[in-house]
CSV table of C-alpha atoms and ligand atoms in Angstrom, one decimal:
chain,number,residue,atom,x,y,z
F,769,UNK,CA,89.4,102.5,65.4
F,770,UNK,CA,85.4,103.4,65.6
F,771,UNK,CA,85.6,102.5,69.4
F,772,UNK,CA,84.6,106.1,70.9
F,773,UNK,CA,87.8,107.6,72.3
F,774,UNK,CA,88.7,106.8,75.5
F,775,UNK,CA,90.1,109.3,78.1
F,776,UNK,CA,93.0,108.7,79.8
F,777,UNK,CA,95.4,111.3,81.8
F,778,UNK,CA,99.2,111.5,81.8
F,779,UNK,CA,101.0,113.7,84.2
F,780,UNK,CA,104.0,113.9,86.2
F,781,UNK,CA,106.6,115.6,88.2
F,782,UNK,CA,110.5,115.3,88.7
F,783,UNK,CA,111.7,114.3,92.1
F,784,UNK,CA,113.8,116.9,92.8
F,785,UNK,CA,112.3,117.5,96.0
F,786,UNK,CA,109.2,117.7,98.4
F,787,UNK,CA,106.0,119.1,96.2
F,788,UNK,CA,104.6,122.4,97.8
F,789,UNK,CA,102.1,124.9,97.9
F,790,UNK,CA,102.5,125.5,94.3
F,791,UNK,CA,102.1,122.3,93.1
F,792,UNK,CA,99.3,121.5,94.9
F,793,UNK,CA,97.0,124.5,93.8
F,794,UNK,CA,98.9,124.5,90.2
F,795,UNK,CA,97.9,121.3,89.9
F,796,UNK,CA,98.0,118.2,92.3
F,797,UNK,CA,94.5,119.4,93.7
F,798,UNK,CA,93.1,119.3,90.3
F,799,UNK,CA,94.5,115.4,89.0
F,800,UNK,CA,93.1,114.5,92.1
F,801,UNK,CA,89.3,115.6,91.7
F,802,UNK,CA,89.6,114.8,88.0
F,803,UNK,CA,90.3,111.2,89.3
F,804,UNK,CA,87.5,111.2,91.4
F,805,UNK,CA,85.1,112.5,88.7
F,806,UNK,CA,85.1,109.1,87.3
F,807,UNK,CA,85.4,110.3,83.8
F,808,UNK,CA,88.5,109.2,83.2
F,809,UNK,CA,89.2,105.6,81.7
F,810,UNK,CA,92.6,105.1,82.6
F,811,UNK,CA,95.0,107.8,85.3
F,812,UNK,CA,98.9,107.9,85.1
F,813,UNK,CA,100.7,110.0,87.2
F,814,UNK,CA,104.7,109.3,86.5
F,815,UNK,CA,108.1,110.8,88.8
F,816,UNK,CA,109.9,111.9,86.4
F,817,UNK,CA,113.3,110.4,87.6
F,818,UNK,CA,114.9,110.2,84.3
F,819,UNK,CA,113.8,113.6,83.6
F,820,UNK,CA,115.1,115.0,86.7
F,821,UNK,CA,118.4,113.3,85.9
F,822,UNK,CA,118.7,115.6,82.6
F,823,UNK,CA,120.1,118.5,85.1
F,824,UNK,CA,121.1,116.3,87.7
F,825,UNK,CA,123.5,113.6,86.2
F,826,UNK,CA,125.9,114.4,89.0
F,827,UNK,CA,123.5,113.7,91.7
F,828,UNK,CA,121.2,110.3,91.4
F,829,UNK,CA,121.2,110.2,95.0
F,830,UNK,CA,119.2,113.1,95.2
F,831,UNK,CA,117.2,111.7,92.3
F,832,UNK,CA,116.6,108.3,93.8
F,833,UNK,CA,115.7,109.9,97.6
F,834,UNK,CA,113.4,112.2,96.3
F,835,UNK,CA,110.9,109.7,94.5
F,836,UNK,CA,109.4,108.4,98.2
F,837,UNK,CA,109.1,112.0,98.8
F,838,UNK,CA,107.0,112.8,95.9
F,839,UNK,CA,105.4,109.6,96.0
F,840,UNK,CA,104.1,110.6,99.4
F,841,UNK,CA,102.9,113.9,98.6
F,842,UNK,CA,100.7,112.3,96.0
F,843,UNK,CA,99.1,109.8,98.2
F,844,UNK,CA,99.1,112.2,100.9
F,845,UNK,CA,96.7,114.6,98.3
F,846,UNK,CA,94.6,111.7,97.6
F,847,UNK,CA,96.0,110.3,94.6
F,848,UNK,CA,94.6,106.9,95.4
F,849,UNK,CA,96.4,103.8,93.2
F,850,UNK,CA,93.1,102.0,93.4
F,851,UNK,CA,92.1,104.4,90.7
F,852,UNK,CA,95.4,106.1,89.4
F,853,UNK,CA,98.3,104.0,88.2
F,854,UNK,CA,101.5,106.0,90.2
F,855,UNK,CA,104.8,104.8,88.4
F,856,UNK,CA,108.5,105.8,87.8
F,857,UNK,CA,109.5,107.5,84.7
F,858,UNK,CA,112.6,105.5,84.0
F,859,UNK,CA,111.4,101.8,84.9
F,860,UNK,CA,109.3,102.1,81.4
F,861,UNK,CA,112.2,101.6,78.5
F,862,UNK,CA,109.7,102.2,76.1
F,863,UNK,CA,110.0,105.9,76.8
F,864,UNK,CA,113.4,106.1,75.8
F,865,UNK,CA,112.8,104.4,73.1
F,866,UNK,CA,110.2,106.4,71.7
F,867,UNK,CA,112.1,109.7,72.5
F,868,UNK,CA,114.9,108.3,70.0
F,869,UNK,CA,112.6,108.2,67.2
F,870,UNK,CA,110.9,111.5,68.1
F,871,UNK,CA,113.8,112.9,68.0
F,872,UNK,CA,114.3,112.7,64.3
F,873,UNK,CA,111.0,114.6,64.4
F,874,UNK,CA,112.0,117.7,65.9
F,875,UNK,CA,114.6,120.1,64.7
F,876,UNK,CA,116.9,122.0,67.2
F,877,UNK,CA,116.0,125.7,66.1
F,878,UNK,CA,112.2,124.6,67.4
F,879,UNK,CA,113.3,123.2,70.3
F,880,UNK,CA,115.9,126.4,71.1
F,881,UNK,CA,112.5,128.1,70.9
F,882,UNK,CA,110.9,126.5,73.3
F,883,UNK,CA,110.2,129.2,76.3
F,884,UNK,CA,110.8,127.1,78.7
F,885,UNK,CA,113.5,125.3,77.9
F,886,UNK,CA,114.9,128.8,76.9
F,887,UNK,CA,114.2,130.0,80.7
F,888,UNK,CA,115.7,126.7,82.5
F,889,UNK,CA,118.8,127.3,80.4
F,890,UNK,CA,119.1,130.7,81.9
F,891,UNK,CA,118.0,129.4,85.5
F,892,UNK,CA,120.0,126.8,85.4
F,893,UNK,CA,123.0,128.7,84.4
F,894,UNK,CA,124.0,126.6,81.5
F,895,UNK,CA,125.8,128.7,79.1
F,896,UNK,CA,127.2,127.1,76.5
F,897,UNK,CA,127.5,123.6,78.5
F,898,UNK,CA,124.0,122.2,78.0
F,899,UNK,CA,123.5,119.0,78.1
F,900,UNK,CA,122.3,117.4,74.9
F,901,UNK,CA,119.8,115.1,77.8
F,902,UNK,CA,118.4,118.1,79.3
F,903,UNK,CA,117.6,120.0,75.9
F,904,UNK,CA,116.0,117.0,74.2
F,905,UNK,CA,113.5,116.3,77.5
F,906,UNK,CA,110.5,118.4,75.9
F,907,UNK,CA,111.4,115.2,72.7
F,908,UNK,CA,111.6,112.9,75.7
F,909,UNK,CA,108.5,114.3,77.8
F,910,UNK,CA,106.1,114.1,74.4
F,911,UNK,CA,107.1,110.3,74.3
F,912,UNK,CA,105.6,110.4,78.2
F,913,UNK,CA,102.4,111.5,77.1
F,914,UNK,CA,102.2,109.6,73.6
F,915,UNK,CA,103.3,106.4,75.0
F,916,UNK,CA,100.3,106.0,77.2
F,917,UNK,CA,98.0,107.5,74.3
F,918,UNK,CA,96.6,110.7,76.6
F,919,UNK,CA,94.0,112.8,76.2
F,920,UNK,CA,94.5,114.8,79.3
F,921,UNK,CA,97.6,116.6,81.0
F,922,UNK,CA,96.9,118.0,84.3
F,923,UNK,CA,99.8,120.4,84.5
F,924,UNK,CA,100.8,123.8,85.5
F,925,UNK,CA,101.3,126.7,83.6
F,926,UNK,CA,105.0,126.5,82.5
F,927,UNK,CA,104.5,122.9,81.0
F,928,UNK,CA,101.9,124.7,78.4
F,929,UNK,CA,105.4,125.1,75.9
F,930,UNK,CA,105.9,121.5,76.7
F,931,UNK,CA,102.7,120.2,75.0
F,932,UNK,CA,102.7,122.3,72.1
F,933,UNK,CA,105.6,120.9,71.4
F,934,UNK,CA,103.9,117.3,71.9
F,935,UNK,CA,100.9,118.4,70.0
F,936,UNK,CA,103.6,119.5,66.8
F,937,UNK,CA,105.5,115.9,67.1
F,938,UNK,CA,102.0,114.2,67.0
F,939,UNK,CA,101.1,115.5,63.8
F,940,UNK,CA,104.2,115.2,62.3
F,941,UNK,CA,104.8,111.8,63.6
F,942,UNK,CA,100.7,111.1,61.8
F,943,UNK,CA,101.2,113.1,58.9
F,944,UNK,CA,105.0,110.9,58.1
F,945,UNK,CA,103.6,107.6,59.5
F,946,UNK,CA,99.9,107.2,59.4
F,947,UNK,CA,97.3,108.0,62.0
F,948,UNK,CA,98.8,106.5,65.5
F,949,UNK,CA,99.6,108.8,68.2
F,950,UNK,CA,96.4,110.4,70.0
F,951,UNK,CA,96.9,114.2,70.2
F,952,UNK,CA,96.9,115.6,74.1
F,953,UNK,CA,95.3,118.4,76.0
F,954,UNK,CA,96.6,120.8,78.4
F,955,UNK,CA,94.3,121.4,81.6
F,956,UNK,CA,95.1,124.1,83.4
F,957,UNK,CA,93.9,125.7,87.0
F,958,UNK,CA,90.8,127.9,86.4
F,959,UNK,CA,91.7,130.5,89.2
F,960,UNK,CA,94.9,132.9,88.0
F,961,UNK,CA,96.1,132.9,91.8
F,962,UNK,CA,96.2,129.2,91.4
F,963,UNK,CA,97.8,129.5,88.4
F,964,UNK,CA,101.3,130.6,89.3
F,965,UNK,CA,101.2,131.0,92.6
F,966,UNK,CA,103.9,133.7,94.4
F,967,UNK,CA,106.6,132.6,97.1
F,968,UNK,CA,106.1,133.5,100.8
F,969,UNK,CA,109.0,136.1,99.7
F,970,UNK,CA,106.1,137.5,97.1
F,971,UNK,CA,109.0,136.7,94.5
F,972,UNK,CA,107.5,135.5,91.1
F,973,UNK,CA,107.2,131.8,91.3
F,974,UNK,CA,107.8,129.2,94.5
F,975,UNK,CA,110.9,127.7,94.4
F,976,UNK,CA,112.8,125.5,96.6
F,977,UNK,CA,116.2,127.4,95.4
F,978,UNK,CA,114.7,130.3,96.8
F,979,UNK,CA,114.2,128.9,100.1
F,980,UNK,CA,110.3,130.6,99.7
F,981,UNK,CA,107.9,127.6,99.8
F,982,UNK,CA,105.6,126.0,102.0
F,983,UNK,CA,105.1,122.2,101.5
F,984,UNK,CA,103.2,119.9,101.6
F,985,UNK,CA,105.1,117.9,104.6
F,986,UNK,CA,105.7,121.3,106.5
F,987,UNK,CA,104.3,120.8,110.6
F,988,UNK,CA,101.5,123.1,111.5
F,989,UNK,CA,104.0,125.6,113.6
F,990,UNK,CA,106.3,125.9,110.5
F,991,UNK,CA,103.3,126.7,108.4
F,992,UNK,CA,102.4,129.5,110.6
F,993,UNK,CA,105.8,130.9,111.0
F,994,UNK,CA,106.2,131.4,107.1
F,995,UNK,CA,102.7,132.7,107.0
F,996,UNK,CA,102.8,135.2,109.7
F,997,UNK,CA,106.6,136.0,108.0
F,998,UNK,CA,105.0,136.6,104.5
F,999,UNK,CA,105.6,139.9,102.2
F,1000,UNK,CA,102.3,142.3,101.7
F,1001,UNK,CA,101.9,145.4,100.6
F,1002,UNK,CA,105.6,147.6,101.6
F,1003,UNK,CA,103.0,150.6,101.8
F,1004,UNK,CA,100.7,149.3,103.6
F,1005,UNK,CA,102.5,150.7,107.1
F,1006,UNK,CA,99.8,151.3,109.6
F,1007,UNK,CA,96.1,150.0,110.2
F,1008,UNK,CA,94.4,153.0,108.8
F,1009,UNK,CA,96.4,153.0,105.6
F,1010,UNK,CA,94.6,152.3,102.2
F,1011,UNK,CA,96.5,149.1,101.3
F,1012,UNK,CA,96.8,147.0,98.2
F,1013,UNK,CA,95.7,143.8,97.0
F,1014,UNK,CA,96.8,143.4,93.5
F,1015,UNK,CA,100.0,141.7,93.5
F,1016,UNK,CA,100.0,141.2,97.4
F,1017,UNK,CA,101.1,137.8,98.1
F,1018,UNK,CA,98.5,137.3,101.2
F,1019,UNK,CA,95.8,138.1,99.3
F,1020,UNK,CA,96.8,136.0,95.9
F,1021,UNK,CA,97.2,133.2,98.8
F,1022,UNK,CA,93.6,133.7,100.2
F,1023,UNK,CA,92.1,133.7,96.4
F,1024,UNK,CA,93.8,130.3,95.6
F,1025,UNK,CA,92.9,128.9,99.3
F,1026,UNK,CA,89.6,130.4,100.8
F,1027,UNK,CA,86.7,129.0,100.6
F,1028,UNK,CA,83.4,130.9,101.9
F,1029,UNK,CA,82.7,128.2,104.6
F,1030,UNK,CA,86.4,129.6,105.9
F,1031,UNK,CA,84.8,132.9,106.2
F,1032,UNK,CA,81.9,131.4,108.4
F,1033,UNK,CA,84.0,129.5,110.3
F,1034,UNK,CA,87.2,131.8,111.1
F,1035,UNK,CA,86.3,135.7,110.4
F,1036,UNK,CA,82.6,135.6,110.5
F,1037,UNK,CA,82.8,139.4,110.4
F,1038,UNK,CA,83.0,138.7,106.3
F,1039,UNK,CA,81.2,137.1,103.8
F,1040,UNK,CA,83.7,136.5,101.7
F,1041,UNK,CA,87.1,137.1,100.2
F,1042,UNK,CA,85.3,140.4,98.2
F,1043,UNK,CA,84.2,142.4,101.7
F,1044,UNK,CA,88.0,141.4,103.1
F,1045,UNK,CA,89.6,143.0,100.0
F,1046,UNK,CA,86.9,146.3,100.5
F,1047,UNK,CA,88.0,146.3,104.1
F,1048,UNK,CA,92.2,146.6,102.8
F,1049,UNK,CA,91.4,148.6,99.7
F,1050,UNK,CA,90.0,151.2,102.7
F,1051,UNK,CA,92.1,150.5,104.9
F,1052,UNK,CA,91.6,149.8,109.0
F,1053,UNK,CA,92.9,146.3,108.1
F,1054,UNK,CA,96.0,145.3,109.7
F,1055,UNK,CA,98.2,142.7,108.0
F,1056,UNK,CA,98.2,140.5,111.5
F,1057,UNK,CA,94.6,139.9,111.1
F,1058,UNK,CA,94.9,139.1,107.6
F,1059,UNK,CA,98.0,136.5,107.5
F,1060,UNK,CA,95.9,134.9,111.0
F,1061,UNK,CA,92.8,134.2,108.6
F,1062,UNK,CA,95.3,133.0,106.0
F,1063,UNK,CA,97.0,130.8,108.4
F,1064,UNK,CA,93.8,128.9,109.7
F,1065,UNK,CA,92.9,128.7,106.1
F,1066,UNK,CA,96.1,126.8,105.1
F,1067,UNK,CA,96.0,125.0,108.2
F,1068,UNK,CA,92.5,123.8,107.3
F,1069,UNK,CA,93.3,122.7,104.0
F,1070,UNK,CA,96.6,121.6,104.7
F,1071,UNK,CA,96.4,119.5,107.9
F,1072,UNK,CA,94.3,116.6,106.6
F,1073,UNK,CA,97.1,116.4,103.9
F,1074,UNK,CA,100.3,116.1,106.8
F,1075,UNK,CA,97.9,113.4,108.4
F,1076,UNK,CA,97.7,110.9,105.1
F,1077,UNK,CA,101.3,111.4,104.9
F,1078,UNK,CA,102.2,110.3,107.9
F,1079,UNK,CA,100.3,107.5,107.7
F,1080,UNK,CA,101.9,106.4,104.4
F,1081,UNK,CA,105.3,107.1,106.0
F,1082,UNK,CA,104.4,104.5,108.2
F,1083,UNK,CA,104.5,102.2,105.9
F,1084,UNK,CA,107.1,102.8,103.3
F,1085,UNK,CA,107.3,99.6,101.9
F,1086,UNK,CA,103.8,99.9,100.7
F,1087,UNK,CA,104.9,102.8,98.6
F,1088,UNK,CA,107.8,101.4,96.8
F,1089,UNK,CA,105.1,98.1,96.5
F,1090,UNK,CA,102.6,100.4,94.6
F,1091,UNK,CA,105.3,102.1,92.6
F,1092,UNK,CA,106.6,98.5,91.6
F,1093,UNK,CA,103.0,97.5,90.9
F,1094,UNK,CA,102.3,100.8,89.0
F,1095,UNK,CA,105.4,100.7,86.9
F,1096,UNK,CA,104.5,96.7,85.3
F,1097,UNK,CA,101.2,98.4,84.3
F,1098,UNK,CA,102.3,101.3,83.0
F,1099,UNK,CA,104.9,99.3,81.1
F,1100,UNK,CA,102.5,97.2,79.4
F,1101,UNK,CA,100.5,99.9,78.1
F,1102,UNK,CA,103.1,101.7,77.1
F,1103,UNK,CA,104.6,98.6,75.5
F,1104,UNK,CA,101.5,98.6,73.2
F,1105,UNK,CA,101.9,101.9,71.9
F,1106,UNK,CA,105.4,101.2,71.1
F,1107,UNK,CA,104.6,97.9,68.7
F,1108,UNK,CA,101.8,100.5,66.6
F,1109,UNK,CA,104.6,102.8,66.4
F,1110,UNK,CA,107.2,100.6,65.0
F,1111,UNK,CA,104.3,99.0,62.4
F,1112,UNK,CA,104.0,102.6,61.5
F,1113,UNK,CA,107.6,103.2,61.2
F,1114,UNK,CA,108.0,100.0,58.8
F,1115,UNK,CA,110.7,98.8,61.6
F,1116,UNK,CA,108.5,95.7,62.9
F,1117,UNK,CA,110.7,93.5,60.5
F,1118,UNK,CA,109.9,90.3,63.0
F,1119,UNK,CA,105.8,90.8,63.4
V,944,LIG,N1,108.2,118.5,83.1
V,944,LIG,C1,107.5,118.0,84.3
V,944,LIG,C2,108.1,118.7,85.5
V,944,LIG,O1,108.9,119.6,85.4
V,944,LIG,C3,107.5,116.6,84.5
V,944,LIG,C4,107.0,115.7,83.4
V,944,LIG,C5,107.7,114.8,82.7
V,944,LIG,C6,105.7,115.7,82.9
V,944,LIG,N2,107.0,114.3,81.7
V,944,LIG,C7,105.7,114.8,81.8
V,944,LIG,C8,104.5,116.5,83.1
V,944,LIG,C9,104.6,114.6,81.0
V,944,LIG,C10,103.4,116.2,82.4
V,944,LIG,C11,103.4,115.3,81.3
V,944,LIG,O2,107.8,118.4,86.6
């Protein structure tokens, strides 16, 4: 083991629908320049299918439909499978089978306290009916990472509980068995806007039950309607009123989005994002002028990501070729890691 450590990322999303807005600033935008930093030995970027299947047992079709769609929004972000490996969660056994030893790892009063497996039991409306599936994912999502030994997890916010939990099951897993599972890292958006970013709605987080979000796949006129459609400040009544920017969902937008070349190119009047906020904070700043900034913004950023997708919609069969491709070389890999772990379990009885 005196090789220098190599760096390899792990991350992943379940298909339970197109990715959006959210996603992308959260974290899709960042996998994809850390995969074009060239730092990065080895890139995995998994649909969670089985995962998704933990609160969706009853639907599979939904399940199955969905991974094109998410396999297209990657692509169409530039996720490129010349450099990242793109693969489906459940076509790697391995995973499972790791989760089943993990499992005797973790007790159930830690993973009760997990926040947010605590919150998706409320969201989700479980009760007292949860499935035993869906509350051992965070045991089955550490296996994810573990199995294909990474140092990196590109992920939003929410999935910070997720590896702490990994992090614990690593060292207990080393401290029981002997030094073999590499411990993971979190990376997280540096921007807070970017960080959770707010519905259209300005309700707390972007969700398709909510009917608030703006994907990825959304045509350029459906962009602008939900743009031009999207909460500000209530109080913020006529142009000459002072208005606020803290907590207002068009601003929070323009900090995760602009750039100061969109200034130069779309509201010369400003330098930046700073002088628009001034400009509010005074007031004299109508919303309309605001939102139509936003709107050529998203459009800007946006567009070139509806074009790859299209083109790779063309030619479904290529996707389901890279998936297939992906998942035999994710497989292996993670088919490595599971022969150290059963050495270090004592359970290789046949070499
Ligand atoms: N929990 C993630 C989500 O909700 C998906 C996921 C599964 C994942 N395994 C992972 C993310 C491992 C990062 C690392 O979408």
């Amino acid at each position: 083991m005196e090789e220098t450590k190599k760096k390899i990322i792990l991350t992943g999303d379940r298909p339970t629908g197109r990715l959006h807005v959210g996603h992308y600033v959260g974290s899709l935008k960042r996998r994809v320049e850390l995969q074009n930093s060239g730092e990065f030995d080895d890139i995995f970027i998994m649909i969670a299918d089985a995962q998704a299947l933990t609160d969706n047992a009853e639907h599979p079709e939904k399940v199955r439909q969905n991974i094109i769609q998410v396999a297209l929004d990657y692509l169409a972000c530039g996720i490129d499978p010349e450099k990242a490996t793109i693969f489906i969660q459940s076509m790697i056994p391995e995973l499972t089978e790791l989760t089943f030893y993990y499992m005797n790892l973790v007790t159930v009063s830690r993973v009760q306290r997990n926040p947010t497996v605590k919150a998706e039991i409320q969201q989700k409306k479980f009760e007292s009916s949860i499935p035993v599936g869906f509350f051992c994912y965070p045991i089955s999502q550490a296996a994810d990472i573990t199995a294909f030994r990474a140092t990196t997890v590109p992920a939003g916010e929410d999935q910070m509980p997720m590896i702490e939990q990994c992090k614990e099951i690593v060292h207990k897993f080393n401290s029981v068995y002997g030094e073999t599972l590499t411990e993971p890292e979190i990376v997280l958006p540096t921007n807070q806007a970017c960080l959770r970013l707010p519905g259209i709605d300005g309700k707390a987080k972007m969700s398709k039950s909510l009917g608030n979000c703006i994907y990825l796949s959304d045509e350029s006129d459906e962009i602008k309607k939900k743009v031009m459609s999207m909460f500000t400040d209530p109080n913020h009544l006529r142009v000459e009123d002072p208005g606020q920017v803290e907590g207002n969902p068009v601003f929070i937008y323009l900090e995760a989005f602009s750039r100061p070349e969109h200034f130069e190119e779309f509201l010369p009047d400003y330098k930046n994002l700073e002088e628009l906020e001034d400009h509010y904070r005074r007031g004299g700043l109508g919303d309309v002028k605001v939102k139509k900034f936003l709107n050529n913004v998203m459009q800007a950023e946006l567009t070139p990501i509806r074009e790859r997708r299209k083109e790779w919609e063309a030619k479904i069969p290529d996707v389901y070729d890279t998936l297939k491709a992906g998942s035999a070389v994710a497989e292996k890999k993670a088919a490595e890691t599971m022969t150290a772990v059963k050495k270090a379990m004592q359970i290789d009885y046949f070499g």
